[in-house]
XYZ file of C-alpha atoms in Angstrom:
675
model
C 11.908 5.173 -0.027
C 13.313 3.711 3.209
C 12.289 0.103 1.982
C 13.978 0.830 -1.624
C 16.339 -2.540 -1.143
C 19.573 -0.210 -3.073
C 18.951 2.478 -0.501
C 19.661 -0.069 2.679
C 23.313 -1.518 3.244
C 24.174 -4.266 1.540
C 27.218 -6.370 0.465
C 26.795 -7.844 -2.428
C 23.685 -6.645 -4.843
C 20.678 -7.482 -4.009
C 19.102 -8.342 -7.002
C 16.109 -10.508 -6.025
C 14.914 -7.729 -3.802
C 15.351 -4.823 -6.722
C 12.618 -3.865 -8.868
C 12.685 -1.367 -11.849
C 10.428 0.917 -9.918
C 13.550 1.254 -7.046
C 16.317 2.215 -9.126
C 15.430 6.113 -10.250
C 14.282 6.886 -6.690
C 17.353 5.177 -5.121
C 19.806 6.907 -7.788
C 18.295 10.393 -7.070
C 18.673 9.822 -3.390
C 22.334 8.459 -3.585
C 22.874 11.727 -5.789
C 21.434 13.982 -3.091
C 24.092 12.165 -0.436
C 26.863 12.514 -2.614
C 25.863 16.433 -2.645
C 25.813 16.485 1.242
C 29.157 15.241 1.175
C 30.288 17.235 -1.243
C 28.939 20.633 0.751
C 30.661 18.974 3.986
C 34.304 19.039 2.663
C 33.324 22.592 1.040
C 31.445 23.989 4.247
C 34.623 22.872 6.563
C 36.311 25.532 7.795
C 39.570 24.132 8.349
C 42.375 24.668 5.920
C 42.199 22.424 2.764
C 44.600 19.357 3.776
C 45.191 16.401 1.882
C 42.876 14.350 4.236
C 40.037 16.537 4.459
C 39.903 17.550 0.825
C 41.544 14.890 -1.404
C 41.353 11.974 0.478
C 37.218 12.948 1.858
C 36.622 13.165 -2.308
C 37.743 10.252 -2.975
C 35.230 8.561 -0.684
C 32.307 11.019 -1.963
C 29.669 8.877 -3.810
C 30.310 5.698 -2.646
C 26.319 4.733 -2.478
C 25.991 5.951 -5.833
C 28.281 4.174 -7.313
C 27.426 0.729 -6.045
C 23.673 1.725 -7.320
C 24.887 2.424 -10.890
C 27.380 -0.115 -11.354
C 24.372 -2.657 -10.956
C 21.930 -0.492 -12.690
C 24.253 -0.161 -15.754
C 25.482 -3.831 -15.607
C 22.275 -5.333 -15.671
C 21.580 -2.288 -18.742
C 24.270 -4.485 -20.531
C 23.614 -8.269 -19.448
C 19.990 -8.313 -18.597
C 17.803 -5.344 -20.300
C 14.396 -4.786 -21.088
C 12.414 -2.175 -22.358
C 11.700 -0.074 -18.707
C 15.588 -0.591 -17.763
C 16.556 0.921 -21.164
C 13.749 3.694 -20.498
C 15.117 4.561 -17.334
C 18.875 4.757 -18.640
C 17.767 7.264 -20.676
C 16.442 9.421 -17.796
C 19.132 8.527 -15.377
C 22.225 9.412 -17.846
C 21.368 13.433 -18.248
C 20.876 13.242 -13.909
C 24.221 11.399 -13.557
C 26.206 13.731 -16.469
C 24.826 17.095 -14.504
C 26.052 15.743 -11.615
C 29.195 15.354 -12.717
C 29.192 18.365 -13.760
C 28.139 19.758 -10.678
C 31.056 18.730 -8.867
C 33.857 19.153 -11.565
C 32.363 23.086 -12.162
C 31.877 23.614 -8.359
C 34.104 26.787 -7.966
C 34.398 26.216 -4.039
C 35.555 22.563 -4.043
C 38.008 23.137 -7.335
C 39.657 25.893 -4.949
C 39.907 23.287 -1.761
C 41.604 20.992 -4.372
C 43.714 23.605 -5.976
C 45.385 24.581 -2.540
C 45.999 21.148 -1.428
C 47.687 20.439 -5.245
C 49.775 23.834 -4.840
C 51.828 22.619 -2.088
C 52.045 19.382 -2.678
C 56.106 19.384 -2.913
C 55.941 20.520 0.803
C 53.618 17.359 2.321
C 55.582 14.673 2.069
C 52.825 12.121 0.367
C 53.514 8.856 -0.750
C 53.382 7.732 -4.493
C 49.808 6.771 -4.419
C 48.684 9.664 -2.847
C 50.541 11.946 -4.969
C 48.764 10.094 -8.150
C 45.315 10.754 -6.430
C 45.847 14.191 -6.021
C 47.185 14.637 -9.728
C 44.839 12.515 -10.715
C 42.080 14.851 -8.921
C 43.440 18.140 -9.702
C 43.243 17.502 -13.643
C 40.037 15.533 -13.545
C 39.126 19.151 -12.502
C 41.037 21.188 -14.797
C 40.755 18.914 -17.746
C 37.162 19.245 -17.387
C 36.462 22.699 -17.338
C 36.748 23.831 -14.038
C 39.022 26.913 -15.554
C 36.109 27.844 -17.904
C 33.978 31.097 -17.462
C 30.570 30.517 -16.268
C 29.511 30.536 -20.087
C 31.307 27.951 -21.203
C 31.008 25.598 -17.770
C 26.774 25.702 -19.022
C 27.882 24.891 -22.496
C 29.893 22.245 -21.521
C 27.142 21.090 -19.517
C 25.018 20.803 -22.558
C 27.626 18.864 -24.305
C 27.737 16.265 -21.703
C 23.999 15.770 -21.398
C 23.791 15.236 -25.308
C 26.690 12.912 -25.308
C 25.246 10.712 -22.587
C 22.358 10.261 -24.301
C 23.169 9.694 -27.663
C 26.068 7.028 -26.323
C 23.009 5.179 -24.628
C 20.867 5.672 -27.694
C 23.707 4.082 -30.266
C 23.857 0.922 -27.810
C 20.085 0.487 -27.604
C 19.924 0.475 -31.727
C 22.784 -1.934 -32.193
C 20.855 -4.249 -29.759
C 17.577 -3.746 -31.370
C 19.167 -4.376 -34.641
C 20.994 -7.561 -33.182
C 17.540 -9.273 -31.639
C 15.346 -8.223 -34.746
C 17.354 -10.442 -37.046
C 16.139 -14.098 -37.544
C 17.299 -16.294 -40.628
C 15.273 -19.356 -40.028
C 16.104 -22.220 -42.162
C 13.130 -25.274 -42.853
C 15.318 -27.144 -45.374
C 18.108 -29.339 -43.876
C 20.336 -28.964 -46.944
C 21.080 -25.385 -46.037
C 22.774 -26.317 -43.023
C 25.228 -28.496 -44.868
C 29.103 -28.367 -43.460
C 27.655 -26.787 -40.043
C 29.164 -29.275 -37.113
C 26.075 -31.474 -35.117
C 26.536 -28.994 -32.131
C 25.675 -26.137 -34.311
C 22.924 -27.551 -35.825
C 21.593 -29.091 -32.498
C 21.510 -25.152 -31.274
C 19.843 -23.403 -33.956
C 16.954 -26.075 -33.892
C 16.819 -25.684 -29.983
C 16.791 -22.010 -30.545
C 14.372 -22.045 -33.198
C 12.022 -24.419 -30.908
C 12.802 -21.748 -27.945
C 11.043 -18.987 -30.995
C 8.096 -21.547 -31.529
C 9.651 -22.311 -35.047
C 10.027 -25.192 -36.889
C 13.423 -25.609 -38.324
C 16.938 -24.181 -37.632
C 17.015 -20.805 -36.367
C 20.331 -18.826 -37.234
C 20.760 -15.016 -35.611
C 23.889 -12.641 -35.286
C 24.509 -13.543 -31.826
C 28.109 -14.582 -32.008
C 27.598 -18.372 -30.879
C 25.042 -18.786 -33.834
C 26.407 -16.132 -36.270
C 30.579 -17.367 -36.197
C 29.674 -21.558 -36.703
C 27.602 -20.491 -39.473
C 30.093 -18.285 -41.116
C 32.898 -20.826 -40.656
C 31.472 -24.110 -42.151
C 27.838 -23.433 -43.872
C 28.592 -24.422 -47.602
C 26.005 -22.399 -49.034
C 27.804 -19.461 -50.109
C 24.535 -16.791 -50.525
C 23.705 -17.841 -46.815
C 26.702 -16.518 -45.584
C 26.213 -13.909 -47.704
C 22.891 -12.883 -46.416
C 23.932 -13.369 -42.874
C 27.350 -11.385 -43.234
C 25.228 -8.294 -45.159
C 22.723 -8.221 -41.594
C 25.638 -8.572 -39.382
C 27.465 -5.359 -41.566
C 24.541 -3.050 -41.828
C 23.406 -2.924 -38.000
C 22.605 0.798 -37.398
C 22.879 1.240 -41.452
C 19.555 0.718 -42.445
C 16.362 2.970 -43.376
C 14.635 1.861 -40.057
C 14.681 3.695 -36.585
C 17.544 1.904 -35.509
C 19.761 3.919 -38.055
C 22.805 5.150 -36.044
C 24.285 7.386 -38.932
C 23.503 10.336 -37.609
C 24.287 9.400 -33.922
C 27.824 8.732 -35.368
C 28.119 12.455 -36.894
C 26.753 14.110 -33.569
C 28.650 11.889 -31.452
C 32.025 13.100 -33.356
C 31.139 16.483 -33.346
C 30.413 16.938 -29.840
C 33.096 15.360 -28.866
C 35.541 18.016 -31.033
C 33.387 20.671 -30.179
C 33.947 19.601 -26.040
C 37.635 19.209 -26.710
C 38.077 22.444 -28.018
C 35.990 24.260 -25.445
C 38.270 22.606 -22.769
C 41.627 23.609 -25.031
C 42.294 20.912 -27.011
C 42.744 20.828 -30.989
C 40.898 17.797 -30.961
C 39.113 15.046 -29.022
C 41.973 12.639 -29.490
C 44.503 14.962 -28.245
C 42.058 15.517 -24.788
C 42.053 11.676 -24.437
C 45.946 10.717 -25.154
C 47.447 13.059 -22.747
C 46.358 11.384 -19.677
C 47.396 7.672 -21.778
C 50.568 5.823 -22.434
C 50.971 6.898 -25.443
C 50.486 10.634 -25.002
C 49.674 11.997 -28.597
C 47.865 11.419 -31.243
C 50.831 11.849 -33.804
C 52.345 8.773 -31.083
C 49.455 6.424 -31.576
C 49.464 6.511 -35.840
C 53.503 6.669 -35.637
C 52.707 3.109 -33.726
C 49.787 2.069 -35.658
C 51.391 3.050 -39.058
C 54.525 1.331 -37.961
C 53.145 -1.883 -36.946
C 50.928 -1.556 -40.706
C 53.851 -1.388 -42.351
C 55.434 -4.521 -41.027
C 51.975 -6.616 -40.932
C 50.894 -5.312 -44.607
C 53.191 -7.404 -47.201
C 52.301 -10.953 -44.888
C 48.261 -9.605 -45.021
C 48.407 -9.132 -48.712
C 50.344 -12.538 -49.062
C 47.842 -14.323 -46.841
C 44.972 -12.626 -48.816
C 46.430 -13.654 -52.191
C 47.141 -16.981 -50.970
C 43.316 -17.433 -49.817
C 42.005 -16.291 -52.394
C 44.141 -18.948 -55.007
C 42.673 -21.396 -52.643
C 39.147 -20.483 -52.971
C 39.734 -20.289 -56.280
C 40.808 -23.823 -56.831
C 38.411 -25.436 -54.635
C 35.267 -23.788 -55.398
C 35.962 -21.575 -58.427
C 35.475 -18.527 -56.184
C 36.772 -15.304 -58.662
C 37.158 -12.814 -56.042
C 36.856 -13.368 -52.186
C 34.184 -11.565 -50.559
C 33.937 -10.620 -46.282
C 31.495 -13.572 -46.185
C 34.437 -16.251 -47.334
C 36.747 -15.581 -44.567
C 35.943 -17.377 -42.195
C 34.828 -20.377 -44.271
C 38.169 -20.675 -46.319
C 40.692 -19.712 -43.486
C 39.151 -22.670 -41.736
C 39.295 -25.035 -44.756
C 42.840 -23.661 -45.409
C 43.715 -23.805 -41.760
C 42.555 -27.532 -41.525
C 44.962 -28.845 -44.752
C 47.856 -26.730 -43.441
C 48.026 -28.017 -39.541
C 45.353 -31.058 -39.747
C 43.451 -28.676 -37.192
C 39.696 -28.589 -36.871
C 38.098 -26.310 -34.484
C 35.360 -29.165 -34.630
C 38.162 -31.673 -33.465
C 39.432 -29.551 -30.536
C 35.779 -28.411 -28.969
C 35.199 -31.836 -27.144
C 38.516 -31.004 -25.436
C 37.061 -27.417 -24.085
C 34.071 -28.217 -22.040
C 33.360 -24.572 -20.731
C 32.998 -26.029 -16.981
C 36.712 -27.792 -17.386
C 38.232 -24.614 -18.742
C 36.690 -22.659 -15.664
C 38.379 -25.075 -13.765
C 41.151 -24.752 -16.371
C 41.808 -20.975 -15.150
C 41.285 -21.289 -12.001
C 43.961 -23.527 -11.553
C 46.571 -21.522 -13.234
C 45.440 -18.829 -11.035
C 45.872 -20.975 -8.254
C 49.391 -22.005 -9.403
C 50.323 -18.393 -10.404
C 48.800 -15.923 -7.570
C 47.718 -18.641 -4.701
C 44.098 -18.050 -5.392
C 41.175 -20.951 -4.702
C 37.661 -20.565 -6.018
C 34.874 -21.944 -4.216
C 31.353 -22.032 -5.770
C 28.831 -20.838 -3.950
C 24.990 -20.189 -3.569
C 24.792 -17.699 -0.683
C 24.754 -14.030 -2.386
C 22.159 -13.182 -4.923
C 22.390 -13.391 -8.365
C 20.139 -11.501 -11.249
C 19.647 -14.543 -13.920
C 19.845 -18.801 -13.141
C 22.584 -19.001 -15.523
C 25.132 -16.614 -13.585
C 27.688 -18.515 -11.864
C 29.131 -17.212 -8.401
C 32.353 -17.889 -6.280
C 34.142 -16.757 -3.042
C 37.659 -16.425 -3.307
C 40.042 -17.018 -0.957
C 43.781 -17.089 -0.793
C 45.831 -20.167 0.173
C 45.782 -18.711 3.459
C 42.126 -18.659 3.433
C 41.960 -15.015 3.360
C 39.344 -13.277 1.616
C 40.304 -11.510 -1.389
C 36.860 -11.212 -3.720
C 33.403 -12.343 -4.619
C 33.620 -13.708 -8.531
C 30.533 -13.603 -11.119
C 30.463 -15.522 -14.082
C 27.541 -15.158 -16.776
C 28.468 -17.297 -19.716
C 25.615 -17.737 -22.283
C 23.667 -15.452 -24.667
C 19.609 -14.569 -24.004
C 17.366 -11.604 -24.853
C 18.321 -8.577 -23.331
C 22.053 -9.519 -23.085
C 24.513 -7.433 -25.404
C 26.745 -9.503 -27.681
C 30.617 -9.976 -26.844
C 32.429 -10.531 -23.748
C 33.345 -7.770 -20.897
C 34.772 -7.413 -17.312
C 33.064 -5.229 -15.037
C 32.717 -4.798 -11.085
C 29.657 -4.335 -8.503
C 32.150 -3.021 -5.996
C 35.643 -1.580 -6.213
C 38.379 -2.293 -3.470
C 39.218 0.197 -1.353
C 40.902 0.836 2.301
C 38.309 3.334 4.569
C 37.961 3.631 7.744
C 41.373 0.857 8.424
C 39.306 -1.661 6.163
C 40.428 -3.172 3.610
C 37.128 -3.132 1.367
C 37.465 -6.606 -0.962
C 36.053 -6.244 -4.703
C 33.167 -7.724 -6.210
C 33.655 -8.833 -9.733
C 32.204 -10.331 -12.582
C 32.507 -11.421 -16.398
C 30.273 -11.936 -19.145
C 30.141 -13.928 -22.238
C 28.466 -15.352 -24.618
C 29.006 -18.995 -25.070
C 27.039 -21.363 -26.755
C 24.602 -23.289 -24.367
C 24.121 -26.580 -23.850
C 21.798 -29.023 -25.588
C 20.217 -32.478 -24.399
C 23.028 -34.089 -25.874
C 25.894 -31.976 -25.412
C 27.628 -29.689 -22.851
C 28.665 -26.310 -23.646
C 31.918 -27.016 -25.577
C 34.145 -24.133 -26.639
C 36.044 -23.227 -29.576
C 39.613 -22.237 -29.213
C 38.758 -18.924 -29.690
C 36.020 -19.041 -27.052
C 38.826 -20.269 -24.409
C 40.939 -17.090 -25.128
C 37.998 -15.077 -24.527
C 37.473 -16.554 -21.207
C 41.025 -16.577 -20.609
C 41.057 -12.545 -21.942
C 38.197 -11.516 -19.452
C 39.477 -13.751 -17.024
C 42.723 -11.745 -16.864
C 40.698 -8.355 -16.429
C 39.019 -10.181 -13.329
C 42.307 -10.384 -11.852
C 43.137 -7.006 -11.987
C 40.280 -6.421 -10.088
C 40.205 -9.045 -7.886
C 43.698 -8.789 -6.724
C 43.586 -4.650 -6.106
C 44.901 -3.936 -3.273
C 45.277 -0.033 -3.000
C 44.106 2.620 -0.409
C 42.179 4.596 -2.665
C 39.041 3.367 -4.553
C 39.507 5.227 -7.849
C 43.221 4.415 -8.127
C 41.810 0.989 -7.614
C 41.720 -2.769 -9.713
C 41.275 -1.886 -13.695
C 41.077 2.596 -12.876
C 44.319 2.354 -14.705
C 45.537 4.251 -18.132
C 43.161 2.801 -20.825
C 46.079 2.042 -22.990
C 47.648 -0.320 -20.048
C 44.229 -1.997 -19.230
C 44.122 -4.993 -21.809
C 47.877 -5.968 -20.365
C 46.510 -8.453 -17.350
C 44.144 -9.577 -19.870
C 46.107 -10.330 -23.142
C 48.743 -11.859 -21.108
C 46.450 -14.725 -19.628
C 45.423 -15.677 -23.282
C 49.114 -16.679 -23.744
C 48.879 -19.910 -21.086
C 46.462 -21.423 -23.719
C 48.685 -22.143 -26.005
C 51.229 -23.929 -23.657
C 51.581 -27.544 -22.809
C 51.929 -27.493 -19.288
C 48.537 -25.165 -19.174
C 46.568 -27.260 -21.294
C 47.196 -30.495 -19.698
C 45.580 -28.991 -16.505
C 42.250 -28.779 -17.922
C 41.839 -29.670 -21.672
C 40.206 -33.083 -21.186
C 37.502 -34.932 -24.038
C 34.395 -34.621 -22.246
C 33.481 -38.314 -22.970
C 36.497 -39.975 -22.839
C 38.103 -37.788 -19.837
C 41.602 -38.051 -21.944
C 43.560 -35.033 -22.122
C 44.287 -33.477 -25.162
C 46.594 -34.888 -27.344
C 50.070 -33.708 -27.556
C 49.995 -33.479 -31.381
C 47.172 -30.947 -31.280
C 48.881 -28.757 -28.612
C 52.012 -28.177 -31.241
C 49.244 -27.779 -33.841
C 47.761 -24.574 -31.715
C 50.770 -23.271 -31.257
C 51.943 -23.796 -35.071
C 48.671 -22.384 -36.027
C 48.860 -19.285 -33.469
C 50.083 -17.285 -36.365
C 48.051 -18.512 -38.773
C 46.647 -15.629 -40.922
C 48.234 -13.334 -38.659
C 48.908 -10.492 -40.839
C 45.515 -10.313 -42.072
C 44.160 -10.058 -38.286
C 46.506 -7.276 -37.304
C 45.787 -5.313 -40.747
C 42.105 -5.773 -39.304
C 42.828 -4.513 -35.791
C 44.902 -1.693 -37.185
C 42.132 -0.781 -39.734
C 39.746 -0.590 -36.591
C 42.478 1.468 -34.951
C 42.980 3.591 -37.595
C 39.603 4.521 -38.200
C 38.860 5.534 -34.458
C 41.908 7.831 -34.932
C 40.270 9.176 -37.887
C 36.820 9.788 -36.468
C 38.827 11.349 -33.054
C 42.071 13.315 -34.421
C 40.697 15.054 -37.405
C 40.204 18.581 -36.864
C 36.546 19.993 -38.412
C 34.544 16.923 -38.050
C 31.153 19.291 -38.961
C 32.147 18.781 -42.166
C 31.307 15.496 -42.698
C 28.453 14.375 -44.464
C 28.354 10.738 -44.993
C 29.287 8.269 -42.567
C 30.106 5.329 -44.867
C 32.133 7.367 -47.460
C 34.335 8.848 -44.470
C 34.911 5.275 -43.636
C 35.572 3.988 -46.955
C 38.853 6.785 -46.960
C 39.885 5.746 -43.599
C 40.465 1.604 -44.658
C 41.835 2.997 -47.906
C 45.671 1.927 -46.354
C 44.071 -1.374 -44.975
C 41.610 -2.924 -47.539
C 41.713 -6.464 -48.477
C 38.006 -7.459 -49.238
C 36.173 -5.547 -51.645
C 33.831 -3.344 -50.142
C 29.925 -4.201 -49.405
C 27.933 -1.245 -50.125
C 24.872 -2.215 -47.974
C 27.357 -2.235 -44.810
C 28.826 0.002 -42.727
C 31.534 -0.274 -39.661
C 31.159 2.742 -37.782
C 27.300 2.680 -37.431
C 27.443 -0.847 -34.863
C 31.416 0.288 -33.716
C 30.116 -0.004 -30.093
C 33.849 0.422 -28.482
C 34.092 3.601 -29.787
C 30.651 5.219 -29.748
C 28.823 3.722 -26.883
C 32.079 2.438 -24.949
C 34.789 3.753 -23.356
C 37.654 3.401 -26.395
C 37.436 6.614 -28.387
C 40.732 7.836 -29.397
C 41.269 4.517 -27.347
C 41.043 1.490 -29.733
C 44.624 1.631 -30.419
C 45.286 0.195 -26.899
C 44.584 -3.005 -28.298
C 47.558 -3.418 -29.883
C 49.174 -0.998 -27.718
C 48.762 -3.691 -24.870
C 49.860 -6.763 -27.077
C 53.172 -5.341 -27.361
C 53.069 -5.042 -23.517
C 51.572 -9.198 -23.179
C 53.806 -10.351 -25.611
C 57.440 -8.876 -24.160
C 55.731 -9.800 -20.503
C 55.100 -13.321 -21.659
C 58.486 -13.503 -23.220
C 59.683 -13.208 -19.328
C 57.514 -15.662 -18.417
C 58.625 -18.453 -20.880
C 62.393 -17.289 -20.354
C 62.089 -18.598 -16.619
C 58.504 -20.562 -17.237
C 55.472 -20.247 -16.994
C 54.524 -20.950 -13.681
C 57.292 -19.319 -12.102
C 56.572 -17.954 -9.075
C 58.928 -15.042 -8.925
C 58.102 -13.789 -12.101
C 54.356 -14.380 -11.061
C 54.623 -12.240 -7.554
C 56.753 -9.366 -9.750
C 53.446 -9.268 -11.941
C 51.227 -9.726 -9.170
C 52.667 -6.897 -6.783
C 53.603 -4.735 -9.772
C 50.910 -4.954 -12.221
C 47.541 -6.591 -11.036
C 47.444 -5.272 -7.575
C 48.991 -1.796 -7.942
C 45.814 -0.329 -9.857
C 46.999 3.384 -11.385
C 48.714 4.030 -8.608
C 51.730 4.998 -10.077
C 52.889 5.400 -13.997
C 52.231 2.585 -15.902
C 55.585 2.644 -17.396
C 56.974 2.599 -14.128
C 55.074 -0.349 -12.739
C 55.651 -2.096 -16.262
C 59.554 -1.558 -15.752
C 59.293 -2.548 -12.169
C 57.919 -6.272 -13.480
C 60.340 -6.347 -16.395
C 63.252 -4.617 -15.851
C 63.633 -2.770 -18.938
C 60.666 -0.971 -21.409
C 58.911 -3.700 -23.905
C 59.754 -4.328 -27.269
C 57.673 -4.647 -29.491
C 59.909 -7.347 -31.787
C 58.607 -9.979 -29.288
C 55.118 -9.248 -30.701
C 56.394 -9.222 -34.336
C 58.048 -12.724 -33.338
C 54.963 -14.184 -32.267
C 52.758 -12.956 -34.673
C 55.253 -14.686 -37.147
C 55.601 -10.851 -39.204
C 59.626 -10.722 -38.161
C 62.018 -13.703 -37.451
C-alpha cells in the first residue's frame, strides 16, 4: 500500500507509475481517509461553527477526488477492459460513500446548526453560498428521510451508478466494433484526398487492404458529407443510428427504461414530482414548466425557418440527383453541396487554413489578448498517452495559473466527442492558492504521411468551445474547491465555452491563426466574409435538432409515470412528433446512445445548450459593441464570470458583467431567425 503511487503526495498525476492494480486499493484507502475526516468533524466536542464544520467538510475527500479524477478521466480517454471492470467495481463503493456522508445524521445535525444561525454569522457571499449548497446537498438528497427510505435511496443510487456505466460501455463497444472496409476506390468518389488518406492509414493500422471507415467522428463525418455513394452513406448512417438498439449484448433499451424509472422513483422518494423537478430546482431555469416554455418559444420561432430550409434542400436534391424523399443520410451531403453553391464555400477549401497546431496557437493568443495568459509547452510533467500535449500556463506577470493537458486524436479506448475535465480544482487551503490542472479531450483527424492534422471549421469551433470550458477552470479564483471553476449551475456552465466560439467568425481573430499550412498565407478575407455569411446557414434546422434533443430529454424526465413506458422507440417517436423533418428510420433510435443524458450529467439539462446560447449571444453582443478584444469588457467577463465559479447566483454574476439580464433576441438575430 505504501508503494501505491496514487497514495503518495503528488502534484500532477503520476500517470507513468500507475498500474491498473493500484486503483482499487487506492480508492478504498482514500474512502477510509475521507471517513476519518468526517469522524473528526462529528467528534469535535466544540459547538458547530462555519470553520469547524462547513469549511472542514468542504476539504473532506481531497485525496479521493484526486484519485477518482485520474481514474474516470482515463476511463473516458484511455480505457480498456480491465479499467472498465474496475469502474463497475468501484462505482457502487463511491455511491455508498456519498450516501454514507449525506445520510449521516450526526454530520447533518452539525451542518444544520450552522445553517440555522446563518443570519447572525456575517458570512461573505461565497461563504453563504457554500453553506447553502452544503445544506441543500444534504436535505435534497435524503438527510431528512427515515431509515427505511434511506436504505432504499442507497439501493437506487448504487443501481443508477452501475447502469450509467453499462450504458456508456455499450455505446463505446458498438462504436468500436463497426467497420466499413472498402476495397473499390470508386466507393470513395467525392471524398477529399485527406479523408481518403486517413481511411487508408486506418485500414493499414488494422492490417487490411483498402480503405476503412468507422463510426469515430473524424472518419464518419467526412464520409457522410462527401461520399457520392448514397447506399454506403445509408449503411453508415444506419450503423451510427442503431448503437445500443440492436439485438446483441450491447442493447441499451432496458437500461434506458430502468434508468428513467429509477430516477423517477428516487425523485418521488425525496418528495419531488419528477426527476426534472428535482434537478431543475437548483438550476437557473428552476422548473420543468419554465424549460418547456423556453424550448417551445424557440421552437415556434425556429420551426417555420426549419421547414422552409428542409423543403429547399429537398428540392435541391431532387433537381440535382432526382432524390424523391430526402433521408437522414442525405442531410450533410446535400447541405454541403448547397452551401458550396450558395456561398461558394467548400469546407475542404478552408481546411488548409486550419492546421491544428496553428488553431491551438490562435486560441492561446486570443486568450492572451483577452485574459493576459501565456502558454508554454513543457515535457516535465507526466502524461497518459504520447499524443497528449502538456502546457504551463502563467499570466503576463509570470504568476503560475494552471497546468493544461490537451488530447486531440481518436484511438481505440477513447470515447467519441469532445469534453473538458480537470485533474485538480483550484481552491485556497491553508492560505495557499492551489492552482488547477485542466484538460481538454477531442477527436480530430490524425496527421498522415503527407498532411498535418487539418481541421474542418466545425472542429475549429469545437476546439474553441472546449477551450472556453478550460478557461473557466484555469482562471478560477475562489476559496472553496466545491464552488471553483466549472462547479456552477448546469445551465450556466456552457456560457464560457459557447461565448468563445464567437471569435472563430471574426476577421480580427482569424487573422491571428488561419494561415495556409503550405504557403503560410493568411486566410483570404472573402473566405472570412463567407464564413460569416454562412454562419446562419440552415440555422433553423440546426435549432430544431437541438430543441428536439432538449424536448426528448424533458419527455424522459418530466413525465409522471415512466414505469408505464414499454417501448423506447415508440416513446421517442412521440417526443419527436413536433420537431420531425426527416422520415423515421425503423432500425434507429436516438435514446439508446444519448450519452449526455444517460451517462453524462445532462439529464433534465440538455436544454442548457440553448439556454447558454441566449447568454452567449447576448454576452458577445457586448464585446461587439465595444470591440472583440476590448480589455475592459474582457476583464469584466474574467472577474464576474470566469474567476467566480459558483460563488454567487449565476444571474447575479451575469448582470454584474453585462449590466442587465440577457435578451433572447440577440440569439434569434444571430441565427437569422428574426431581423
